[in-house]
XYZ file of C-alpha atoms in Angstrom:
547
model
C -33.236 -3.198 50.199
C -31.075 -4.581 47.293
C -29.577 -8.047 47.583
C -26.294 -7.821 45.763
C -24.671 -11.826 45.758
C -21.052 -11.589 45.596
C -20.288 -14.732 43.343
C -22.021 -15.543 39.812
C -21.966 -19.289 40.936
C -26.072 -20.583 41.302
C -27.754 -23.633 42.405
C -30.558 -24.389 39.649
C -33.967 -25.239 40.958
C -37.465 -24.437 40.632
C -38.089 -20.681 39.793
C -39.705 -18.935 43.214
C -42.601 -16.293 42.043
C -40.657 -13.081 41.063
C -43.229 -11.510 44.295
C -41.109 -13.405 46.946
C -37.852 -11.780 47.834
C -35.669 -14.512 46.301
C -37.427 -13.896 43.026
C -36.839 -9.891 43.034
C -33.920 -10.414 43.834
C -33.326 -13.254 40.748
C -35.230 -11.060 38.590
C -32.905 -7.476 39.512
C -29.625 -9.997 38.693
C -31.293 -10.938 35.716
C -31.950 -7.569 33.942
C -27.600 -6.929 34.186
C -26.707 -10.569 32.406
C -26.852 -11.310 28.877
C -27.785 -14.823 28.346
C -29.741 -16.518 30.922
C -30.520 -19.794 31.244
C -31.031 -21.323 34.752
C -34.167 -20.788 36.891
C -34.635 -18.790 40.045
C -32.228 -20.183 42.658
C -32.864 -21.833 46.188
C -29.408 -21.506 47.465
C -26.080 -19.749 46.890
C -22.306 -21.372 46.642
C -19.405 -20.168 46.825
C -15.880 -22.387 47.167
C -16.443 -22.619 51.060
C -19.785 -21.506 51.871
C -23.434 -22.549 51.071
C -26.151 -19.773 52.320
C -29.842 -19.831 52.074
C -32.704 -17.816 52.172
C -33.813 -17.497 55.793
C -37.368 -15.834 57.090
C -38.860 -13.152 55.033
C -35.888 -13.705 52.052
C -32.991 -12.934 54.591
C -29.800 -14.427 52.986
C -28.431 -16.930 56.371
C -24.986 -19.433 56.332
C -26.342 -22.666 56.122
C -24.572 -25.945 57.207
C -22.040 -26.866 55.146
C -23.477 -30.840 53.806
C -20.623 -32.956 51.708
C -22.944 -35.145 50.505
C -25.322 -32.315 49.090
C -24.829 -31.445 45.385
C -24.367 -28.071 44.338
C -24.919 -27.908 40.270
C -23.230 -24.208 39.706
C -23.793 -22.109 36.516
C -22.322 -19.363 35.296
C -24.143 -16.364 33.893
C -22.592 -14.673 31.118
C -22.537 -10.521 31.815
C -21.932 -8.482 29.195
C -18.713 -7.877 27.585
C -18.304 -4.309 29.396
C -16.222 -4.671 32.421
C -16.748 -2.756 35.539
C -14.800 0.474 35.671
C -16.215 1.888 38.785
C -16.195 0.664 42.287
C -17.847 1.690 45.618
C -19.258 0.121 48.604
C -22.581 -1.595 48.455
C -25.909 -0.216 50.301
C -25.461 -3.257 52.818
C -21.881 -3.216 53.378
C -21.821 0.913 53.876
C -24.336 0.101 56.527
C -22.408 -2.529 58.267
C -19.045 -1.178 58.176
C -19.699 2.412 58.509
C -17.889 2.621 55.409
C -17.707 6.497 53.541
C -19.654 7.348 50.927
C -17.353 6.799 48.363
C -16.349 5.386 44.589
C -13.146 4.459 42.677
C -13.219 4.536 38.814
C -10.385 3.693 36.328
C -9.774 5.941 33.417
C -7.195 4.644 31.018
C -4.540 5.612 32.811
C -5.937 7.848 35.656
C -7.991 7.448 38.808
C -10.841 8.910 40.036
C -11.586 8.683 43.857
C -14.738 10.503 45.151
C -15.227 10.358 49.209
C -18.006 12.000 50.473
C -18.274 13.858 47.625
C -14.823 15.375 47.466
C -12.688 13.975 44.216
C -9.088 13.505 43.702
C -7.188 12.165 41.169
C -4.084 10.212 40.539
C -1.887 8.598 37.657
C -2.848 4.409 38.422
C 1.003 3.813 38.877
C 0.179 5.278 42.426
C -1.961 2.217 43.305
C 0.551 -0.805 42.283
C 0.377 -3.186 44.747
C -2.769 -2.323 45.694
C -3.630 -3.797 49.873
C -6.565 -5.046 50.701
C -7.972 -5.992 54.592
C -10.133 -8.791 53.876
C -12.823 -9.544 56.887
C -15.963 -12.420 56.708
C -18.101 -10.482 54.265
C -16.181 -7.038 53.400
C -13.205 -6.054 52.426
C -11.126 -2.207 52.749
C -9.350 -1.090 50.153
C -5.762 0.676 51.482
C -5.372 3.803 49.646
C -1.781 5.705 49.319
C -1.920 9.571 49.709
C 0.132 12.229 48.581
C 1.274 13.351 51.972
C 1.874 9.892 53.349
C -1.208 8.953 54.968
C -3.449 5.633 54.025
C -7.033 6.467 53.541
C -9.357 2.677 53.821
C -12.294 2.545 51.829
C -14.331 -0.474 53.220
C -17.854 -1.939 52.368
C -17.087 -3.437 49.493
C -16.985 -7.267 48.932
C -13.889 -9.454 48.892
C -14.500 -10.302 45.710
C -15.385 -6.601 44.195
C -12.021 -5.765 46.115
C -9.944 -8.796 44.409
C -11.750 -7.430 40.486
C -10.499 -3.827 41.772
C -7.173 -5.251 42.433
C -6.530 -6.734 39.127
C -8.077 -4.226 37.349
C -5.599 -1.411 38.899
C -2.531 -3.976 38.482
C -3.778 -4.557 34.542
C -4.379 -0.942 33.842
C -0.568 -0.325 35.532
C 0.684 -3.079 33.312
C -1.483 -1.788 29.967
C 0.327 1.911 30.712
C 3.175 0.674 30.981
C 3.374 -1.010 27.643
C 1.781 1.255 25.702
C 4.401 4.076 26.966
C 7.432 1.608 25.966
C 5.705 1.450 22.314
C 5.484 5.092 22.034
C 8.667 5.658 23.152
C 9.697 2.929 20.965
C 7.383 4.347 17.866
C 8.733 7.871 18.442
C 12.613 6.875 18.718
C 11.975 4.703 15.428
C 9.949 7.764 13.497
C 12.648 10.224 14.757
C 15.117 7.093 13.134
C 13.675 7.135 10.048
C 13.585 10.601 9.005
C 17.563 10.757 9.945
C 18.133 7.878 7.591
C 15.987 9.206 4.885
C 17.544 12.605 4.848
C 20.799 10.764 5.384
C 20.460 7.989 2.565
C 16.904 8.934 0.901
C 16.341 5.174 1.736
C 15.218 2.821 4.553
C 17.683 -0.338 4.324
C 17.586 -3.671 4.972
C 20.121 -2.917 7.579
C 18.351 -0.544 9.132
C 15.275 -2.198 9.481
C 16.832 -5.132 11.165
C 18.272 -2.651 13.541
C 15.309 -1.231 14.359
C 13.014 -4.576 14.547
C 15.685 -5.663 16.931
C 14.890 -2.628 19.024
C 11.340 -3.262 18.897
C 9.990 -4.191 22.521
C 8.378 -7.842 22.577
C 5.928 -8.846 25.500
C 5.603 -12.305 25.936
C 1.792 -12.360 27.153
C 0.849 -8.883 26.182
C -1.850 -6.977 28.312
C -2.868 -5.353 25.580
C -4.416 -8.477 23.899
C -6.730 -8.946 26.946
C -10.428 -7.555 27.671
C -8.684 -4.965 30.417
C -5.748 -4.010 27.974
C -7.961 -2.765 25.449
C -10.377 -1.020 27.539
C -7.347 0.471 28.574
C -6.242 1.258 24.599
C -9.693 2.153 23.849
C -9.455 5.585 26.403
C -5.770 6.266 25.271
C -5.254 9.608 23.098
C -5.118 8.525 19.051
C -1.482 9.262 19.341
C -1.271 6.340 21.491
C -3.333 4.271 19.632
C -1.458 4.751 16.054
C 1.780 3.631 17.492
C 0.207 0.362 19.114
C -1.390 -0.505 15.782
C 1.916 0.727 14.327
C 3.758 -1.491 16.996
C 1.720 -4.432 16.011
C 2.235 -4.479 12.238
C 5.373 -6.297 10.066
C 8.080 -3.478 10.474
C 8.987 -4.509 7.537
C 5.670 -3.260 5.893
C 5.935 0.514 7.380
C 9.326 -0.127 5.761
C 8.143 -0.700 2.388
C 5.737 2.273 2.734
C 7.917 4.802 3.996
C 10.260 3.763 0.724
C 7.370 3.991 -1.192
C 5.801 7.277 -0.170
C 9.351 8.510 -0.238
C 9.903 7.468 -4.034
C 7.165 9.486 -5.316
C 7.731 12.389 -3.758
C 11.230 12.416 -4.961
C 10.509 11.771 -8.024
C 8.429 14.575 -8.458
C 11.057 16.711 -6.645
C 14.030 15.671 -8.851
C 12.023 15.346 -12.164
C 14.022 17.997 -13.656
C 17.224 16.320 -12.734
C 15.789 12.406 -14.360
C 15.639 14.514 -17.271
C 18.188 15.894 -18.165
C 21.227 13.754 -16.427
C 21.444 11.508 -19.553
C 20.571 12.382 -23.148
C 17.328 10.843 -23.384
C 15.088 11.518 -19.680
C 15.243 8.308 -17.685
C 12.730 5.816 -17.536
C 10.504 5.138 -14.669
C 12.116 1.533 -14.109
C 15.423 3.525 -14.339
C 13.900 6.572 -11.831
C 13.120 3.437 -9.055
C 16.855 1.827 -9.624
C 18.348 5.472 -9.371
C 16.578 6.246 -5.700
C 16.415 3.143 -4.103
C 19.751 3.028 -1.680
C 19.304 -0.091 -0.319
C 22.123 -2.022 1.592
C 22.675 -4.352 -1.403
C 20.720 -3.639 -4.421
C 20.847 -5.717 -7.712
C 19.738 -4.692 -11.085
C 19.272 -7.273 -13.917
C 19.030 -5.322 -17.182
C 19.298 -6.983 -20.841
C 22.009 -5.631 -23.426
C 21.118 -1.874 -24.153
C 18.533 -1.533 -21.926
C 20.650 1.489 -20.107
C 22.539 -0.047 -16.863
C 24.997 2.561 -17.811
C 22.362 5.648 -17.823
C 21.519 4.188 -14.542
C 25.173 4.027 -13.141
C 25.952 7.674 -14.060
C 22.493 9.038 -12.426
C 22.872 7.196 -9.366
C 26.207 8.844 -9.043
C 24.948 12.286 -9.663
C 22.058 11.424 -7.536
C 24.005 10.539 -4.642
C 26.303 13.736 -5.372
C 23.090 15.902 -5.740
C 21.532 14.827 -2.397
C 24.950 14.056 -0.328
C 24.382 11.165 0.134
C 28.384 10.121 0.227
C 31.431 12.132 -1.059
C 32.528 11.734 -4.326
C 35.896 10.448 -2.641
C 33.944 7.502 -1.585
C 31.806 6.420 -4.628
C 33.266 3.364 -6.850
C 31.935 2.348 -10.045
C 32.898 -0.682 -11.723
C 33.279 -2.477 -15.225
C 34.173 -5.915 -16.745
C 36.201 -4.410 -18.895
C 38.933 -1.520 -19.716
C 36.942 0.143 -22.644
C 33.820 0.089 -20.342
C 35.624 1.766 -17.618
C 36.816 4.591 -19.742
C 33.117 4.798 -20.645
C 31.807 4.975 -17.137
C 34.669 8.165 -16.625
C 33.409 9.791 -20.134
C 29.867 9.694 -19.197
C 30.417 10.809 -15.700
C 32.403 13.402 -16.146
C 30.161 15.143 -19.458
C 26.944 14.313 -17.891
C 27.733 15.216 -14.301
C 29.985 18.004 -14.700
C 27.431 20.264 -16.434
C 25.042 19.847 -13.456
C 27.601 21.656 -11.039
C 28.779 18.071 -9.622
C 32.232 16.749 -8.795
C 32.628 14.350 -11.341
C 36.352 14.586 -11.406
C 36.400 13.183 -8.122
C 34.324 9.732 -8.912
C 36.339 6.859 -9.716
C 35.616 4.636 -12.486
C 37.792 1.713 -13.139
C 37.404 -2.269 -13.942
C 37.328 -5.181 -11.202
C 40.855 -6.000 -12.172
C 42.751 -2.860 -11.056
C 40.199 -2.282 -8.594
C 41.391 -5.784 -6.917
C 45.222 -4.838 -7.582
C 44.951 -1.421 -6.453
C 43.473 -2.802 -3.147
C 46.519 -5.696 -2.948
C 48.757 -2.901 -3.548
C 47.851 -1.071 -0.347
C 47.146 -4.275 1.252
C 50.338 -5.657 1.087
C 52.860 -3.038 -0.069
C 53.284 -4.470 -3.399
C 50.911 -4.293 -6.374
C 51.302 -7.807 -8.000
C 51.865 -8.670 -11.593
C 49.323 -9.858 -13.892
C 49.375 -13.739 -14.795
C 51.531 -14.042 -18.132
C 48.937 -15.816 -20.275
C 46.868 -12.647 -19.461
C 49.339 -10.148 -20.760
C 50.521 -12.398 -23.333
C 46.871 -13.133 -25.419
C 46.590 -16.451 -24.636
C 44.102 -15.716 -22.155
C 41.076 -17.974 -23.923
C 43.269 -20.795 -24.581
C 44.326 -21.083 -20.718
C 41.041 -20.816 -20.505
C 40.095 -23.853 -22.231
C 42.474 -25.863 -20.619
C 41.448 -24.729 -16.611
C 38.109 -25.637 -17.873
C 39.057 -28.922 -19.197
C 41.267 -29.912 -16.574
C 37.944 -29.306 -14.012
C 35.812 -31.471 -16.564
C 38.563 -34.386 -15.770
C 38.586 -34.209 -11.947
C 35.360 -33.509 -11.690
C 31.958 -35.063 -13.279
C 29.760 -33.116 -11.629
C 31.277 -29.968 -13.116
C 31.905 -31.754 -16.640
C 27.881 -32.680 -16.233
C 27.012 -28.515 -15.576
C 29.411 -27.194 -18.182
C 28.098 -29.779 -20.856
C 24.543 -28.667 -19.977
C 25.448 -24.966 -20.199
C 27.338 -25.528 -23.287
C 25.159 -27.580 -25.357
C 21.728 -26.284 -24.170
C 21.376 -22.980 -22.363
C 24.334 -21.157 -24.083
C 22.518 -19.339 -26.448
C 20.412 -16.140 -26.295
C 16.714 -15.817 -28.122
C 16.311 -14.092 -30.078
C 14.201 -10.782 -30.216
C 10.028 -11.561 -29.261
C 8.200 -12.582 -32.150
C 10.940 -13.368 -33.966
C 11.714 -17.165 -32.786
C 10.845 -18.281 -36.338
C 13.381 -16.251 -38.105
C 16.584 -17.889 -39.636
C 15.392 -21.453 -39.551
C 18.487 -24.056 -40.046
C 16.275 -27.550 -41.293
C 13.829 -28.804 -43.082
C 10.913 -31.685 -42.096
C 10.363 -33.366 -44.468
C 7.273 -35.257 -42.615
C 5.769 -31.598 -41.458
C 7.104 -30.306 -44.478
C 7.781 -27.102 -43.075
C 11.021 -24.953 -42.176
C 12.331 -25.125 -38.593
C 15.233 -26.049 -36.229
C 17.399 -29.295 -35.628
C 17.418 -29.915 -31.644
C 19.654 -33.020 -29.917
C 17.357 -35.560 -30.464
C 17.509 -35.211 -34.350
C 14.502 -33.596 -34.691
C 12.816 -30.257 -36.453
C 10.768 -28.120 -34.203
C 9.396 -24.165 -34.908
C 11.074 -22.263 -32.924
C 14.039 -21.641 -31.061
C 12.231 -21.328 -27.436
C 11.410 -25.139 -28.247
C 14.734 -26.268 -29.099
C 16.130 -25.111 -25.304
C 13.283 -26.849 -24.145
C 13.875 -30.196 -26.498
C 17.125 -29.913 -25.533
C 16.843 -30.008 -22.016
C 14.591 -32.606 -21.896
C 16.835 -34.768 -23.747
C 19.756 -33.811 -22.259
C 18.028 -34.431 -18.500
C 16.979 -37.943 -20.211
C 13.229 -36.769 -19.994
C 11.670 -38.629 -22.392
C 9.235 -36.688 -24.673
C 6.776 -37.033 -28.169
C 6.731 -33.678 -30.111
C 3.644 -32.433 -31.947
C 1.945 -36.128 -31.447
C -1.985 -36.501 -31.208
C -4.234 -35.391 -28.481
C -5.191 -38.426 -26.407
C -8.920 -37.560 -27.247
C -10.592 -36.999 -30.335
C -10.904 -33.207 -30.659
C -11.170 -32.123 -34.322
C -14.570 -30.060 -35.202
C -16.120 -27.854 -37.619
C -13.820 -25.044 -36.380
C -10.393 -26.657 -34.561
C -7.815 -29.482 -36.111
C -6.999 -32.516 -34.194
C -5.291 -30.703 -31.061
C -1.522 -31.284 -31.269
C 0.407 -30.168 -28.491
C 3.982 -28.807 -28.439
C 5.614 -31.851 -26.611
C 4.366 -34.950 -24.623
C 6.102 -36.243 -21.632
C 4.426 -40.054 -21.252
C 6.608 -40.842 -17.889
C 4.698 -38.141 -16.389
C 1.430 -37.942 -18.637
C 1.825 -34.234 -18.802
C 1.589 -32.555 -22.216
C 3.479 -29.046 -22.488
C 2.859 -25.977 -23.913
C 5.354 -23.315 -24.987
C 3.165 -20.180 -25.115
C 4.533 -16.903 -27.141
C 3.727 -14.244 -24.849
C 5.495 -11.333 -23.568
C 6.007 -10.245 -19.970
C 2.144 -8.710 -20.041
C 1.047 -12.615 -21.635
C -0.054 -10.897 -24.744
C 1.277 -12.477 -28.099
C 3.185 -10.785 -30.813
C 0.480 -9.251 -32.958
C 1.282 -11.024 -36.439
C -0.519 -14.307 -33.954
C -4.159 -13.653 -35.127
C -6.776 -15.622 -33.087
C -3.892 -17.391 -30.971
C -5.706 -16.168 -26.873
C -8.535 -17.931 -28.649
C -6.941 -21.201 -29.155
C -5.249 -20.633 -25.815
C -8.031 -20.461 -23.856
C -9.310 -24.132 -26.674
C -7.083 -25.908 -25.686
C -6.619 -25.251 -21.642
C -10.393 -25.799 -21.911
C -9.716 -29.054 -23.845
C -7.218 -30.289 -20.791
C -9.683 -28.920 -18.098
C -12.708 -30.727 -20.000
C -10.810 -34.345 -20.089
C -9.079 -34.041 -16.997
C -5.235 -33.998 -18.540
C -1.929 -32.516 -16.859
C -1.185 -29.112 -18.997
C 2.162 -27.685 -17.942
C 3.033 -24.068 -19.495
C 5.884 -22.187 -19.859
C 6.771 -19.045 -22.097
C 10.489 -17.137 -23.132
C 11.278 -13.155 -23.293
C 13.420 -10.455 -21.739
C 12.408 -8.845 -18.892
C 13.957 -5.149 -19.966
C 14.897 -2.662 -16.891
């Protein structure tokens, strides 16, 4: 006969010879754990009683001692939980218990009794009874025409693991159907708003992470909730991992996968809205319909291509009416642009451009007063007059008085960062002074100085202006000139912060214009002269970004 212990909790002693019953028995416990260090044991503790082995390895209550020391031990089983439970040989004996097992399966339940098997979803067992006795326990089970079958011979503790394993499995089920319900509702959710907007806002993703269902100690991140995963269809298993990540990122791809496959699908249509087809930057501005969307574009770079094929886009897909699209400009001549282009690029294409409304912020704003109120207002006189610069000038100075903060921002903006750069590569161009100490062409900044470009006189400027005190083109603290390199002079010095500065002339892809032969090469000299001595190299470099 099989001794079966129910607790993992041993008294270490001397190992009994594995021929004695208390050493088969050891030996058959040992074979089903994974790590075991402990000998053989002489007696067996639980939280209230102590047994021992009696004549001929019977397993007896011994008396209880509070002075004796029990030294328990756990054994580490292996990392597969039990699934299955059923009476043992013993307690079937004892009890007169059926024949019978109970085995969890994901979200069903097997029963077998005398070998007859039913089965049942595990919400049928919540709450679970159990009549405990001495040494065995019955497990109460519900039937579908009222009745209670028991299932005894099993051990209290078995009964307890069966227990929390039905009331864990319950609990996994449960979640996972909320996140499929709440994966399906949010799929079904996105394909409206795509075919609605071709786009997946910001908006709408807050919306939908707000309806995303939030367990604060989640079943699903225990041993038993994964087990329980682990036998779930793959249906069930994408939308827990889909559950699980950043909505945010299924966001992004959604938008993503959606993109390309409309720009495939509307190629014809980037092509030929505008004169010239649209470019791929202009293709991503054109689809994305995102609750607020802003688009920084240099001078000619085609914000107005992209205005007109949004509109048509929008139109081509209906998205919105045409009675409900606005498109604005600064000023009047670039509002009568906006109509022009709407109406002879759109029109063609079978769209109702007549219907879009193109107009500037101003008469937008009065138009909207006008309805407001009743009354459209008048314009302020120095507006209609021309002496709208000169009132200008005054509002602005009369701020500078009251206010030295503002005077402080408007002299910066003013004096150093109201200019625009030229073209890349062509810094150099135009110079406006001489040096007569580098005797060389070049560019007067605040501090009465000549530098080479115009990229270095914003940043000369600003570091006067800010009071930053700086050396331009001085000496390299360390010796550095060689058979190949000059004494290393770098663009500017700031000694409050021993930092030197570099202003590097690269574009957006940090490439240099391609008149600058060899100057990667004595990029990568001289960050290998500052990473060799241990100096502070600070970097910075100027272009446009086009869109």
């Amino acid at each position: 006969m099989r001794i079966r212990f129910p607790t993992r909790r041993w008294v270490s002693g001397q190992a009994p010879s594995s021929e004695s019953p208390r050493g088969a028995a050891q030996s058959q416990l040992s074979r089903s754990a994974s790590t075991l260090k402990i000998a053989a044991p002489r007696a067996v503790c639980n939280r209230r009683r102590r047994f021992r082995y009696g004549p001929e390895g019977r397993l007896e209550l011994a008396p209880y001692r509070p002075s004796g020391r029990c030294s328990v031990v756990l054994l580490m089983r292996s990392q597969v939980m039990t699934t299955t439970w059923k009476p043992s040989t013993l307690g079937k004996l004892l009890t007169r218990a059926p024949d019978w097992a109970l085995e969890l399966d994901g979200g069903r339940v097997h029963l077998a009794v005398n070998g007859e098997t039913t089965q049942m979803d595990v919400d049928e067992l919540e709450g679970l009874p159990i009549k405990a006795g001495v040494f065995w326990a019955r497990l109460i089970i519900p039937l579908p025409d009222g009745k209670k079958l028991q299932l005894g011979g099993i051990s209290k503790n078995n009964a307890k693991q069966c227990v929390h394993a039905v009331a864990a499995a319950i609990a996994a089920k449960r979640q996972c159907d909320q996140i499929a319900d709440w994966v399906h509702a949010t799929t079904q959710a996105c394909r409206r708003q795509i075919a609605r907007r071709g786009w997946l806002g910001l908006e709408f993703a807050q919306r939908m992470e707000s309806s995303k269902p939030w367990f604060p100690n989640s079943i699903l991140d225990s041993t038993a909730g994964r087990r329980h995963l682990a036998r779930q269809p793959l249906s069930v298993q994408d939308a827990v991992q889909t559950w699980q990540r950043p909505f945010e990122e299924f966001v992004k791809e959604t938008n993503e996968r959606h993109a390309i496959q409309a720009a495939e699908k509307d190629q014809h249509f980037f092509d030929q809205v505008e004169k010239s087809p649209l470019t791929e930057e202009q293709r991503k501005a054109v689809m994305c319909f995102d609750n607020r969307v802003l688009l920084v574009a240099s001078a000619g770079s085609g914000k107005t291509s992209t205005m007109v094929a949004k509109a048509g886009y929008a139109l081509r897909h209906g998205y919105f009416p045409p009675e409900r699209m606005l498109l604005l400009a600064f000023n009047t001549d670039a509002a009568a642009e906006l109509r022009e282009r709407v109406r002879a690029r759109l029109g063609p294409l079978g769209l109702p451009a007549d219907q879009v409304v193109a107009k500037t912020f101003h008469a937008f704003g009065l138009d909207v007063i006008g309805r407001a109120t009743g009354r459209k207002p008048s314009l302020a006189p120095w507006l209609e007059s021309g002496t709208d610069l000169e009132t200008l000038v005054g509002l602005i100075d009369a701020l500078k008085d009251r206010d030295p903060e503002f005077r402080v921002q408007w002299d910066l903006y003013r004096i150093v960062l109201w200019q625009d750069l030229p073209k890349f590569g062509k810094e150099e161009e135009n110079p406006n002074a001489w040096s007569s100490e580098a005797r060389r062409e070049g560019f007067w900044t605040l501090n009465g100085e000549v530098v080479k470009s115009q990229g270095e006189v914003v940043l000369a400027n600003w570091l006067f202006y800010n009071g930053v005190r700086y050396v331009y083109e001085g000496d390299y603290e360390h010796d550095t000139a060689d058979a190949n390199y000059r004494q290393y002079r770098p663009d500017f010095y700031l000694p409050d912060a021993k930092a030197y500065l570099e202003h590097w002339a690269l574009d957006e892809s940090g490439e240099p214009p391609k008149a600058f032969v060899g100057y990667k090469e004595g990029m990568t000299w001289k960050r290998a002269l500052h990473q060799q001595h241990g100096t502070i190299l600070l970097e910075t470099t100027a272009y446009f970004r086009p869109s």
